[in-house]
Amino acid sequence: MPKTVQVLFEKDIPCQLRDGVTLYGNVYRPDEEGNYPVLLTRHPYNKNLADFSHRYVDPFRLAAEGFVVIIQDVRGRFSSEGEFIPFIHEAEDGYDAVEWAANLPYSNGNVGMFGLSYYGFTQLFAAAESPPSLKAIFPAQTGSSLKEDMLFRQGALEYGLFATWMLDSVAPDLIRRHRPEEYSRARKEIESSLHHINDSFHHVPLSEWPPLMNHVPAQILYQQFITQEISDGANGKANVKHRLSSLKLPAYHLAGWYDCFLGSTLENYQEMCKAGEEQRLIIGPWGHGDFSAVQGERFFGGHAAGDWMDQERDITSLHLNWFEKWLKKTDSVLVEDGAPVQLFVMGINEWREEWEWPLARTDFIPYYLHSDGKAGSESGTLSTVKPLIEPSDHFFYDPSHPVPTVGGNGLFYNGENAGPCDQNVVEEREDVLVYTSEAMKEAMEVTGPIEVVLWASTDAISTDFTAKLVDVCPDGKAYNLTEGIIRGEPFYERETEGTCYRLDLWATSNVFLPGHSIRLEISSSSFPRYDVNPNTGKTTIDSKEMFPANQVIYHDRYRPSHILLPVVPT
């Protein structure tokens, strides 16, 4: 480690792109002569706001340890010139920004990138262009495709996430730049809309969402994205998912069990492992950008927090050691030693090292649905015994009265309604089927990807099915672990008697302790996390018409609905 030095802060340093547009960034660097590696992050949330400029990483600490840190406003945002079209320009602009940073007079030519969420997308998009000076990245809680990772999940619109993001994070600066005379009024209206945002989610069609309709620049952009006029952009500029497996670049991936980008972060790691360069992964019990030890209604212990982690292994330290290895070529004990995967096992609330993801020693065990046909009014059961002859379960799905989202991996205003929350209120609804195992006699660890194989039928033209894995405590509290949804014909195979749907629930790591039970919830909605399916063959994006549907869930010898659990042997 270099000796600690004073830090020099420089504001609005210009970076000219290939098309003449100038971006501006704030620079934190050692106040000593010399050449240092550069750590660059690029985002649309205002480089001058501490809560958004660097978030969970301390730029002063990085600079004091011998790095130049640059936090840059992307094209068309805040100080930077140009027109902001989310994600579309980030590949080429990212390439140019990396090479500009490498040629600064105080740079040693080696550049790394870091950041969370949109800042993670900008890393992967830039990396896909292969800038020669980019030596390593640290993408956190992020995706690699705008359409697949932020807009839609297995056909369903990530409505709560996208609408909230557009209103809270994107609209104000768009209005400030394009309609400055309206900005003061618009800002007050947006603040009021955010305060009442849960009431406005029910408006249909979604393309005419009231909070944005009076703010023309934001309205236009929102409608372009939600109607898929813009999705992955021209020539796939907002999608590099198919290129990850060939990216020969060291990357440290950071994920959270309750993050809205959990699935895509794990996919990023697995795909980039195929290229042969070193990849590392850490998964905490965290929400999106929230690294506290308390998530939702659960406390995971002080050591679960991102600023604790064995005291000397907080998140900034992980960045320091990772980039020292790749940008300074120094020995880094914390990176060199130990397995490449660190994960937090909930239930026992412990950190553990692993050598791969998913874990090689996993036994994938099906837990089958059972009931006497009354899982909607009484609890069905869940066991490893295959069903034989059993009556099907039925429920009535009314899209005008959807099942409310309670906790989970969603992203809403100020992070509310996220993480593990008691599901008992949801489970009392007649349109939620509940299947529960016997209480555990011994602890059972479930760590890895979760899939539900669901045999079902409907009298609707098109419909949704949802599934949720829940840990039921001895006191009856039922905490959600992970969930999924599926919509549309491309995602399932039709059979003569029912349809086999495969729902990707992403992943979890949880020990079901003695006295606890495993529970699976089945329904057809989780609103406003996802837009409701109106059962008409259309969507509520541009239609108001809705019809109820009669849903049937099968669990018998020929249609054995089950959840596939990754059980880790003790």
Coordinates of C-alpha atoms in Angstrom, one line a residue:
M1 CA 0.0 0.0 0.0
P2 CA 1.3 3.5 -0.7
K3 CA 1.6 6.0 2.1
T4 CA -1.5 8.0 2.8
V5 CA -1.5 11.4 1.0
Q6 CA -3.6 14.5 0.8
V7 CA -6.4 14.5 -1.7
L8 CA -6.9 17.1 -4.4
F9 CA -10.5 17.7 -5.6
E10 CA -11.1 19.2 -9.1
K11 CA -14.6 19.9 -10.4
D12 CA -16.0 19.8 -13.9
I13 CA -13.0 18.4 -15.8
P14 CA -14.0 18.2 -19.5
C15 CA -13.9 15.0 -21.6
Q16 CA -14.5 15.4 -25.3
L17 CA -16.1 12.5 -27.1
R18 CA -15.6 11.4 -30.7
D19 CA -18.7 13.4 -31.9
G20 CA -17.6 16.6 -30.2
V21 CA -19.9 16.3 -27.2
T22 CA -18.2 17.2 -23.9
L23 CA -18.8 15.4 -20.7
Y24 CA -17.8 16.7 -17.3
G25 CA -16.5 14.8 -14.3
N26 CA -15.3 15.5 -10.8
V27 CA -11.8 14.3 -10.0
Y28 CA -10.3 13.1 -6.7
R29 CA -6.6 12.5 -6.9
P30 CA -3.5 12.4 -4.7
D31 CA -2.0 15.8 -4.1
E32 CA 1.5 14.6 -5.1
E33 CA 3.4 14.5 -8.3
G34 CA 3.3 11.2 -10.1
N35 CA 1.2 9.0 -12.3
Y36 CA -1.6 6.9 -10.8
P37 CA -4.2 4.4 -12.0
V38 CA -7.7 5.8 -12.7
L39 CA -11.0 4.6 -11.3
L40 CA -13.9 5.8 -13.4
T41 CA -17.6 5.7 -12.8
R42 CA -20.3 7.2 -15.1
H43 CA -23.9 7.8 -14.2
P44 CA -27.0 10.0 -14.8
Y45 CA -27.7 11.1 -11.2
N46 CA -25.5 14.2 -10.7
K47 CA -21.9 13.8 -9.8
N48 CA -22.2 16.7 -7.3
L49 CA -24.6 14.9 -5.0
A50 CA -22.8 12.8 -2.4
D51 CA -25.6 10.3 -2.0
F52 CA -25.5 9.5 -5.7
S53 CA -22.0 10.4 -6.9
H54 CA -20.1 7.6 -5.3
R55 CA -22.7 6.0 -2.9
Y56 CA -21.1 3.0 -1.1
V57 CA -17.5 3.7 -2.2
D58 CA -15.4 6.4 -0.5
P59 CA -13.5 8.4 -3.3
F60 CA -11.4 10.3 -0.8
R61 CA -10.1 7.0 0.7
L62 CA -9.4 5.6 -2.8
A63 CA -7.5 8.7 -3.8
A64 CA -5.5 8.7 -0.5
E65 CA -4.4 5.2 -1.3
G66 CA -3.0 6.2 -4.7
F67 CA -5.8 6.2 -7.2
V68 CA -7.3 8.9 -9.4
V69 CA -11.1 8.7 -9.0
I70 CA -13.3 10.3 -11.7
I71 CA -17.1 10.6 -11.3
Q72 CA -18.7 11.6 -14.6
D73 CA -22.1 12.8 -15.6
V74 CA -23.2 10.8 -18.7
R75 CA -24.3 12.4 -21.9
G76 CA -27.2 14.8 -21.5
R77 CA -27.3 14.8 -17.7
F78 CA -26.6 17.7 -15.3
S79 CA -23.2 19.2 -16.3
S80 CA -22.6 17.2 -19.5
E81 CA -23.6 18.2 -23.0
G82 CA -25.7 16.2 -25.4
E83 CA -29.1 14.5 -25.4
F84 CA -29.9 11.9 -22.8
I85 CA -31.4 8.7 -24.1
P86 CA -30.9 6.2 -21.3
F87 CA -28.4 3.4 -22.0
I88 CA -28.2 4.0 -25.8
H89 CA -24.9 5.9 -25.9
E90 CA -23.1 4.3 -23.0
A91 CA -21.0 1.8 -25.0
E92 CA -19.3 4.3 -27.3
D93 CA -19.2 7.1 -24.8
G94 CA -17.8 4.7 -22.2
Y95 CA -15.0 3.7 -24.6
D96 CA -14.1 7.3 -25.2
A97 CA -14.2 8.2 -21.5
V98 CA -11.9 5.3 -20.6
E99 CA -9.3 6.2 -23.2
W100 CA -9.5 9.9 -22.2
A101 CA -8.9 9.0 -18.6
A102 CA -5.9 6.8 -19.5
N103 CA -4.3 9.8 -21.2
L104 CA -4.7 12.4 -18.5
P105 CA -1.3 13.8 -17.4
Y106 CA -1.5 12.2 -13.9
S107 CA -2.7 8.8 -15.2
N108 CA -0.4 5.8 -15.5
G109 CA -2.5 4.5 -18.4
N110 CA -4.4 1.8 -16.4
V111 CA -8.2 2.4 -15.9
G112 CA -10.7 0.5 -13.8
M113 CA -14.5 1.1 -13.6
F114 CA -16.8 0.8 -10.6
G115 CA -20.4 1.6 -9.7
L116 CA -23.9 0.2 -9.0
S117 CA -27.1 -0.1 -11.0
Y118 CA -26.9 2.3 -14.0
Y119 CA -23.2 2.8 -13.2
G120 CA -22.8 -1.0 -13.6
F121 CA -24.5 -0.9 -17.0
T122 CA -22.0 1.8 -18.1
Q123 CA -19.1 -0.5 -17.1
L124 CA -20.4 -3.5 -19.0
F125 CA -21.4 -1.5 -22.1
A126 CA -17.9 0.2 -22.2
A127 CA -16.2 -3.2 -21.6
A128 CA -18.0 -4.7 -24.5
E129 CA -16.2 -2.1 -26.8
S130 CA -12.8 -3.4 -25.5
P131 CA -11.1 -0.1 -24.7
P132 CA -7.4 -1.1 -24.5
S133 CA -6.8 0.9 -21.3
L134 CA -9.6 -0.8 -19.3
K135 CA -7.9 -3.4 -17.1
A136 CA -10.6 -4.4 -14.5
I137 CA -14.2 -3.6 -13.4
F138 CA -16.3 -3.9 -10.3
P139 CA -20.0 -4.0 -11.5
A140 CA -22.5 -4.0 -8.7
Q141 CA -26.2 -4.9 -8.7
T142 CA -26.6 -4.4 -12.4
G143 CA -27.6 -5.9 -15.8
S144 CA -26.4 -6.1 -19.3
S145 CA -29.6 -5.6 -21.3
L146 CA -32.0 -2.7 -20.9
K147 CA -35.0 -4.8 -22.1
E148 CA -34.3 -8.1 -20.4
D149 CA -32.9 -6.8 -17.1
M150 CA -34.7 -3.6 -16.4
L151 CA -37.9 -3.4 -18.5
F152 CA -39.2 -6.9 -18.5
R153 CA -39.0 -10.2 -16.6
Q154 CA -40.1 -13.3 -18.4
G155 CA -42.6 -11.2 -20.4
A156 CA -44.0 -9.0 -17.6
L157 CA -43.2 -5.3 -17.3
E158 CA -41.1 -4.3 -14.3
Y159 CA -43.7 -1.6 -13.8
G160 CA -42.9 -0.3 -10.3
L161 CA -39.2 -0.2 -11.0
F162 CA -39.3 1.6 -14.3
A163 CA -42.1 4.1 -13.6
T164 CA -40.5 5.1 -10.2
W165 CA -37.1 5.4 -11.9
M166 CA -38.4 7.6 -14.6
L167 CA -40.3 9.9 -12.3
D168 CA -37.8 10.2 -9.4
S169 CA -34.4 9.9 -11.1
V170 CA -34.9 10.9 -14.8
A171 CA -37.7 13.4 -15.1
P172 CA -36.4 16.4 -13.0
D173 CA -33.2 17.0 -14.9
L174 CA -34.9 16.4 -18.3
I175 CA -37.4 19.2 -17.5
R176 CA -34.6 21.4 -16.2
R177 CA -32.7 21.1 -19.4
H178 CA -35.6 21.3 -21.9
R179 CA -38.3 23.3 -20.1
P180 CA -36.3 25.5 -17.6
E181 CA -39.3 27.9 -17.3
E182 CA -41.4 25.0 -16.0
Y183 CA -38.8 23.4 -13.7
S184 CA -39.8 25.0 -10.4
R185 CA -43.5 24.1 -10.8
A186 CA -42.7 20.7 -12.2
R187 CA -40.3 19.9 -9.3
K188 CA -43.1 20.5 -6.8
E189 CA -45.6 18.4 -8.8
I190 CA -43.1 15.5 -9.0
E191 CA -42.5 15.7 -5.3
S192 CA -46.3 15.5 -4.7
S193 CA -46.6 12.6 -7.2
L194 CA -43.9 10.7 -5.4
H195 CA -45.6 11.2 -2.1
H196 CA -48.8 9.6 -3.6
I197 CA -47.1 7.3 -6.0
N198 CA -48.8 4.1 -4.8
D199 CA -52.2 5.6 -5.6
S200 CA -51.2 6.5 -9.1
F201 CA -49.9 3.0 -10.1
H202 CA -53.5 1.8 -10.6
H203 CA -54.1 4.1 -13.6
V204 CA -54.6 2.5 -17.0
P205 CA -53.4 2.6 -19.6
L206 CA -49.9 2.7 -18.2
S207 CA -48.6 4.7 -21.2
E208 CA -50.7 7.6 -19.9
W209 CA -49.5 7.5 -16.4
P210 CA -50.7 10.7 -14.8
P211 CA -47.5 11.7 -12.9
L212 CA -45.6 12.2 -16.2
M213 CA -48.3 13.4 -18.5
N214 CA -47.8 17.1 -17.7
H215 CA -44.1 17.0 -18.1
V216 CA -43.5 16.7 -21.8
P217 CA -39.8 15.7 -22.1
A218 CA -40.2 13.0 -19.5
Q219 CA -43.5 11.9 -20.9
I220 CA -42.1 11.3 -24.4
L221 CA -39.1 9.3 -23.1
Y222 CA -41.3 7.2 -20.8
Q223 CA -43.7 6.4 -23.6
Q224 CA -40.9 5.5 -26.0
F225 CA -39.5 3.0 -23.5
I226 CA -42.7 1.5 -22.1
T227 CA -44.1 0.9 -25.6
Q228 CA -40.8 -0.6 -26.7
E229 CA -40.3 2.1 -29.3
I230 CA -36.9 2.1 -27.6
S231 CA -35.9 -1.1 -25.8
D232 CA -32.5 -2.3 -26.7
G233 CA -31.9 0.6 -29.0
A234 CA -30.6 0.9 -32.5
N235 CA -28.5 -2.1 -33.4
G236 CA -28.7 -3.5 -29.9
K237 CA -26.7 -0.6 -28.3
A238 CA -28.5 -1.2 -25.0
N239 CA -27.8 -5.0 -24.9
V240 CA -24.4 -6.6 -24.4
K241 CA -25.7 -9.8 -22.8
H242 CA -24.6 -12.0 -25.7
R243 CA -21.1 -10.6 -25.6
L244 CA -20.3 -11.2 -21.9
S245 CA -18.9 -14.7 -22.4
S246 CA -16.2 -13.4 -24.7
L247 CA -15.2 -10.4 -22.5
K248 CA -11.6 -11.1 -21.4
L249 CA -11.7 -8.7 -18.4
P250 CA -11.3 -9.3 -14.7
A251 CA -14.5 -8.4 -12.9
Y252 CA -15.7 -8.3 -9.3
H253 CA -19.5 -8.7 -9.2
L254 CA -21.5 -7.5 -6.2
A255 CA -25.1 -8.8 -5.7
G256 CA -27.8 -8.7 -3.1
W257 CA -30.4 -11.4 -2.2
Y258 CA -33.1 -8.7 -2.2
D259 CA -31.8 -6.6 -5.1
C260 CA -33.9 -6.0 -8.3
F261 CA -30.9 -7.0 -10.4
L262 CA -30.0 -10.2 -8.5
G263 CA -30.8 -12.5 -11.5
S264 CA -28.8 -10.4 -14.0
T265 CA -25.8 -9.9 -11.7
L266 CA -25.5 -13.6 -11.2
E267 CA -25.9 -14.1 -15.0
N268 CA -23.2 -11.5 -15.6
Y269 CA -20.8 -13.4 -13.3
Q270 CA -21.5 -16.8 -14.8
E271 CA -21.2 -15.6 -18.4
M272 CA -18.0 -13.7 -17.8
C273 CA -16.5 -16.7 -16.2
K274 CA -16.6 -18.4 -19.6
A275 CA -14.0 -16.0 -21.0
G276 CA -11.2 -17.3 -18.7
E277 CA -10.3 -14.1 -16.8
E278 CA -10.6 -14.0 -13.1
Q279 CA -14.1 -13.3 -11.8
R280 CA -15.2 -12.8 -8.3
L281 CA -18.7 -12.6 -6.7
I282 CA -20.0 -11.4 -3.4
I283 CA -23.7 -11.7 -2.5
G284 CA -25.0 -10.1 0.7
P285 CA -28.5 -10.0 2.2
W286 CA -28.9 -6.6 0.7
G287 CA -31.5 -4.5 -1.3
H288 CA -30.8 -2.2 -4.2
G289 CA -28.1 0.1 -3.1
D290 CA -28.9 -0.7 0.5
F291 CA -26.1 -2.4 2.4
S292 CA -27.5 -2.1 5.9
A293 CA -27.9 -5.1 8.2
V294 CA -31.7 -4.5 8.4
Q295 CA -33.6 -5.4 5.3
G296 CA -37.4 -5.2 5.3
E297 CA -38.6 -6.7 8.6
R298 CA -35.5 -8.7 9.3
F299 CA -32.1 -8.0 11.0
F300 CA -29.3 -10.2 9.7
G301 CA -26.7 -9.2 12.4
G302 CA -24.3 -6.3 12.4
H303 CA -21.7 -8.2 10.4
A304 CA -24.1 -8.4 7.4
A305 CA -23.7 -4.6 6.7
G306 CA -21.5 -3.5 3.8
D307 CA -19.5 -1.3 6.1
W308 CA -18.7 -4.1 8.5
M309 CA -17.8 -7.3 6.8
D310 CA -15.0 -8.5 9.1
Q311 CA -14.1 -4.9 9.9
E312 CA -11.3 -4.6 7.4
R313 CA -13.3 -6.0 4.5
D314 CA -15.9 -3.3 3.9
I315 CA -16.9 -2.6 0.4
T316 CA -14.4 0.2 -0.2
S317 CA -11.6 -2.2 0.9
L318 CA -12.8 -4.8 -1.5
H319 CA -12.5 -2.2 -4.3
L320 CA -9.0 -1.1 -3.1
N321 CA -7.6 -4.6 -3.1
W322 CA -9.2 -5.6 -6.4
F323 CA -7.9 -2.6 -8.3
E324 CA -4.5 -2.7 -6.6
K325 CA -4.1 -6.1 -8.0
W326 CA -5.1 -5.3 -11.6
L327 CA -4.1 -1.6 -12.0
K328 CA -1.0 -1.5 -9.8
K329 CA 0.1 -5.1 -10.2
T330 CA 0.8 -5.4 -6.4
D331 CA 0.1 -8.4 -4.2
S332 CA -3.3 -8.1 -2.7
V333 CA -3.8 -10.5 0.2
L334 CA -7.5 -10.1 0.4
V335 CA -8.0 -10.8 -3.3
E336 CA -5.3 -13.5 -3.7
D337 CA -6.4 -15.6 -0.8
G338 CA -9.6 -17.5 -0.4
A339 CA -12.3 -18.6 -2.8
P340 CA -13.7 -16.4 -5.6
V341 CA -17.3 -16.4 -4.2
Q342 CA -18.4 -14.9 -0.9
L343 CA -22.0 -15.3 0.0
F344 CA -24.2 -14.6 3.0
V345 CA -26.3 -17.5 4.2
M346 CA -29.5 -16.3 5.7
G347 CA -31.2 -18.1 8.5
I348 CA -27.8 -18.8 10.2
N349 CA -26.7 -15.3 9.1
E350 CA -23.1 -16.2 8.3
W351 CA -20.6 -15.3 5.5
R352 CA -19.1 -18.2 3.7
E353 CA -16.6 -18.7 0.9
E354 CA -17.3 -20.9 -2.1
W355 CA -15.4 -21.9 -5.2
E356 CA -18.1 -21.6 -7.8
W357 CA -21.7 -20.5 -8.5
P358 CA -23.9 -22.5 -8.5
L359 CA -22.3 -24.7 -5.8
A360 CA -21.0 -27.9 -7.3
R361 CA -22.1 -30.1 -4.4
T362 CA -25.8 -29.0 -4.7
D363 CA -28.5 -31.6 -4.8
F364 CA -31.5 -30.3 -6.8
I365 CA -34.5 -31.8 -5.0
P366 CA -38.1 -31.4 -6.2
Y367 CA -40.7 -30.5 -3.6
Y368 CA -44.1 -31.4 -5.0
L369 CA -47.4 -29.5 -4.5
H370 CA -50.2 -31.5 -2.8
S371 CA -53.8 -30.6 -1.7
D372 CA -57.3 -31.9 -1.6
G373 CA -58.3 -29.2 -4.0
K374 CA -58.6 -26.4 -1.3
A375 CA -55.2 -24.8 -1.3
G376 CA -57.0 -21.5 -1.8
S377 CA -58.9 -21.6 1.4
E378 CA -56.8 -24.1 3.4
S379 CA -53.0 -24.7 3.2
G380 CA -51.9 -27.2 0.7
T381 CA -48.7 -29.2 1.4
L382 CA -45.2 -29.4 0.0
S383 CA -43.1 -32.6 0.1
T384 CA -40.6 -34.7 -1.8
V385 CA -43.3 -37.3 -2.4
K386 CA -44.5 -37.4 -5.9
P387 CA -48.3 -36.9 -6.3
L388 CA -50.5 -39.7 -7.7
I389 CA -54.2 -38.9 -8.1
E390 CA -55.1 -35.5 -6.6
P391 CA -57.8 -32.9 -7.4
S392 CA -56.5 -29.7 -8.9
D393 CA -56.6 -26.3 -7.2
H394 CA -58.6 -23.4 -8.6
F395 CA -58.5 -19.6 -8.1
F396 CA -60.2 -16.6 -9.6
Y397 CA -57.8 -14.0 -10.9
D398 CA -59.2 -10.5 -11.3
P399 CA -56.7 -8.1 -12.8
S400 CA -58.7 -5.1 -11.4
H401 CA -58.0 -6.4 -7.9
P402 CA -54.4 -7.8 -8.1
V403 CA -52.3 -9.3 -5.4
P404 CA -50.3 -6.5 -3.8
T405 CA -46.5 -6.6 -3.8
V406 CA -45.3 -7.0 -0.2
G407 CA -41.5 -6.8 0.0
G408 CA -39.1 -8.7 -2.3
N409 CA -36.7 -7.6 -5.0
G410 CA -38.6 -4.6 -6.2
L411 CA -37.4 -1.0 -6.5
F412 CA -39.8 1.6 -5.4
Y413 CA -39.5 5.2 -4.2
N414 CA -37.0 5.6 -1.4
G415 CA -36.5 1.8 -1.3
E416 CA -39.8 1.2 0.4
N417 CA -41.7 -2.1 0.1
A418 CA -38.6 -4.2 -0.3
G419 CA -36.7 -7.0 1.4
P420 CA -38.1 -9.8 3.6
C421 CA -41.7 -9.0 4.8
D422 CA -44.3 -11.1 6.5
Q423 CA -46.6 -12.5 3.8
N424 CA -49.5 -13.5 6.0
V425 CA -51.8 -10.8 4.8
V426 CA -51.2 -11.8 1.2
E427 CA -51.7 -15.4 2.0
E428 CA -55.2 -14.8 3.3
R429 CA -56.4 -13.8 -0.1
E430 CA -58.5 -16.3 -2.0
D431 CA -56.5 -15.8 -5.2
V432 CA -53.2 -17.0 -3.5
L433 CA -52.6 -20.7 -3.2
V434 CA -50.4 -21.8 -0.4
Y435 CA -48.4 -25.0 -0.1
T436 CA -46.4 -25.6 3.1
S437 CA -44.0 -28.4 4.1
E438 CA -43.9 -30.0 7.5
A439 CA -41.8 -28.2 10.1
M440 CA -38.1 -29.0 9.7
K441 CA -36.7 -31.5 12.2
E442 CA -33.2 -30.7 11.2
A443 CA -31.7 -27.6 9.5
M444 CA -31.8 -27.7 5.7
E445 CA -29.8 -25.3 3.6
V446 CA -31.1 -24.1 0.3
T447 CA -28.5 -22.2 -1.7
G448 CA -28.6 -21.6 -5.5
P449 CA -31.0 -21.0 -8.4
I450 CA -34.7 -21.7 -7.8
E451 CA -37.1 -22.9 -10.4
V452 CA -40.8 -23.7 -10.2
V453 CA -42.3 -26.2 -12.7
L454 CA -46.0 -25.4 -12.7
W455 CA -48.7 -27.3 -14.6
A456 CA -51.7 -25.0 -15.0
S457 CA -54.5 -24.0 -17.3
T458 CA -56.7 -20.9 -17.8
D459 CA -59.8 -19.8 -19.6
A460 CA -58.0 -16.5 -20.6
I461 CA -56.4 -15.8 -23.9
S462 CA -53.2 -14.9 -22.1
T463 CA -52.4 -14.7 -18.4
D464 CA -49.7 -14.7 -15.8
F465 CA -48.6 -17.0 -13.1
T466 CA -46.4 -16.0 -10.1
A467 CA -44.5 -18.1 -7.5
K468 CA -42.9 -17.1 -4.2
L469 CA -40.6 -19.1 -1.9
V470 CA -41.2 -18.3 1.8
D471 CA -39.5 -19.2 5.1
V472 CA -42.2 -19.9 7.7
C473 CA -41.1 -19.3 11.3
P474 CA -42.4 -21.2 14.3
D475 CA -44.4 -18.1 15.4
G476 CA -46.2 -18.1 12.0
K477 CA -44.4 -15.2 10.4
A478 CA -43.8 -16.0 6.8
Y479 CA -40.8 -14.2 5.2
N480 CA -40.3 -14.1 1.4
L481 CA -37.0 -15.3 0.0
T482 CA -37.4 -15.0 -3.7
E483 CA -40.1 -15.0 -6.4
G484 CA -40.8 -15.0 -10.1
I485 CA -43.4 -14.5 -12.8
I486 CA -44.1 -15.8 -16.3
R487 CA -46.2 -14.4 -19.2
G488 CA -46.8 -15.2 -22.8
E489 CA -46.5 -18.2 -25.2
P490 CA -42.8 -17.9 -26.0
F491 CA -42.0 -19.1 -22.5
Y492 CA -43.9 -22.4 -22.2
E493 CA -44.9 -25.5 -24.0
R494 CA -48.6 -26.4 -24.6
E495 CA -49.9 -29.9 -23.7
T496 CA -53.3 -31.4 -24.3
E497 CA -54.2 -31.3 -20.6
G498 CA -52.8 -28.1 -19.0
T499 CA -49.6 -26.2 -19.8
C500 CA -46.2 -26.6 -18.3
Y501 CA -44.8 -23.2 -17.2
R502 CA -41.2 -22.9 -15.9
L503 CA -40.8 -19.9 -13.6
D504 CA -37.3 -18.6 -12.8
L505 CA -37.2 -17.4 -9.2
W506 CA -33.6 -16.3 -9.5
A507 CA -31.7 -17.5 -6.4
T508 CA -31.4 -17.5 -2.6
S509 CA -29.3 -18.8 0.2
N510 CA -31.2 -19.7 3.4
V511 CA -31.1 -22.3 6.1
F512 CA -34.5 -23.5 7.1
L513 CA -33.9 -24.0 10.8
P514 CA -35.6 -26.7 12.9
G515 CA -39.2 -25.7 13.5
H516 CA -39.3 -23.7 10.3
S517 CA -41.3 -24.7 7.2
I518 CA -40.8 -24.2 3.4
R519 CA -43.7 -22.5 1.7
L520 CA -44.6 -21.9 -1.9
E521 CA -47.2 -19.3 -2.9
I522 CA -48.9 -19.5 -6.4
S523 CA -50.9 -16.7 -7.9
S524 CA -51.2 -14.6 -11.0
S525 CA -50.1 -11.1 -10.0
S526 CA -47.7 -9.0 -7.8
F527 CA -48.7 -5.4 -8.3
P528 CA -47.2 -2.8 -8.7
R529 CA -43.9 -4.7 -9.1
Y530 CA -45.2 -6.1 -12.4
D531 CA -48.0 -4.7 -14.6
V532 CA -51.2 -6.8 -14.3
N533 CA -52.1 -9.1 -17.2
P534 CA -55.6 -8.1 -18.3
N535 CA -56.2 -11.7 -19.7
T536 CA -57.2 -10.3 -23.1
G537 CA -54.1 -11.0 -25.1
K538 CA -53.1 -7.3 -24.9
T539 CA -51.4 -5.4 -22.0
T540 CA -52.4 -2.5 -19.8
I541 CA -49.6 -0.5 -21.3
D542 CA -52.0 0.7 -24.0
S543 CA -55.4 -0.9 -23.1
K544 CA -57.9 -0.4 -20.3
E545 CA -59.9 -3.5 -21.0
M546 CA -59.6 -6.3 -18.4
F547 CA -61.4 -9.6 -17.9
P548 CA -61.1 -12.0 -14.9
A549 CA -59.8 -15.5 -15.4
N550 CA -60.3 -18.9 -13.9
Q551 CA -56.9 -20.5 -13.1
V552 CA -56.3 -24.2 -12.5
I553 CA -53.1 -25.6 -10.9
Y554 CA -52.5 -29.3 -11.4
H555 CA -50.5 -31.7 -9.1
D556 CA -50.9 -35.3 -10.1
R557 CA -48.9 -38.2 -11.5
Y558 CA -48.9 -36.7 -15.1
R559 CA -48.7 -33.1 -14.1
P560 CA -46.4 -33.0 -11.1
S561 CA -46.1 -29.3 -10.2
H562 CA -43.1 -28.7 -8.0
I563 CA -40.4 -26.3 -6.9
L564 CA -36.8 -27.4 -7.5
L565 CA -34.7 -26.6 -4.5
P566 CA -30.9 -26.5 -4.5
V567 CA -30.2 -28.3 -1.3
V568 CA -26.7 -28.2 0.1
P569 CA -25.7 -31.4 1.9
T570 CA -24.5 -30.9 5.5

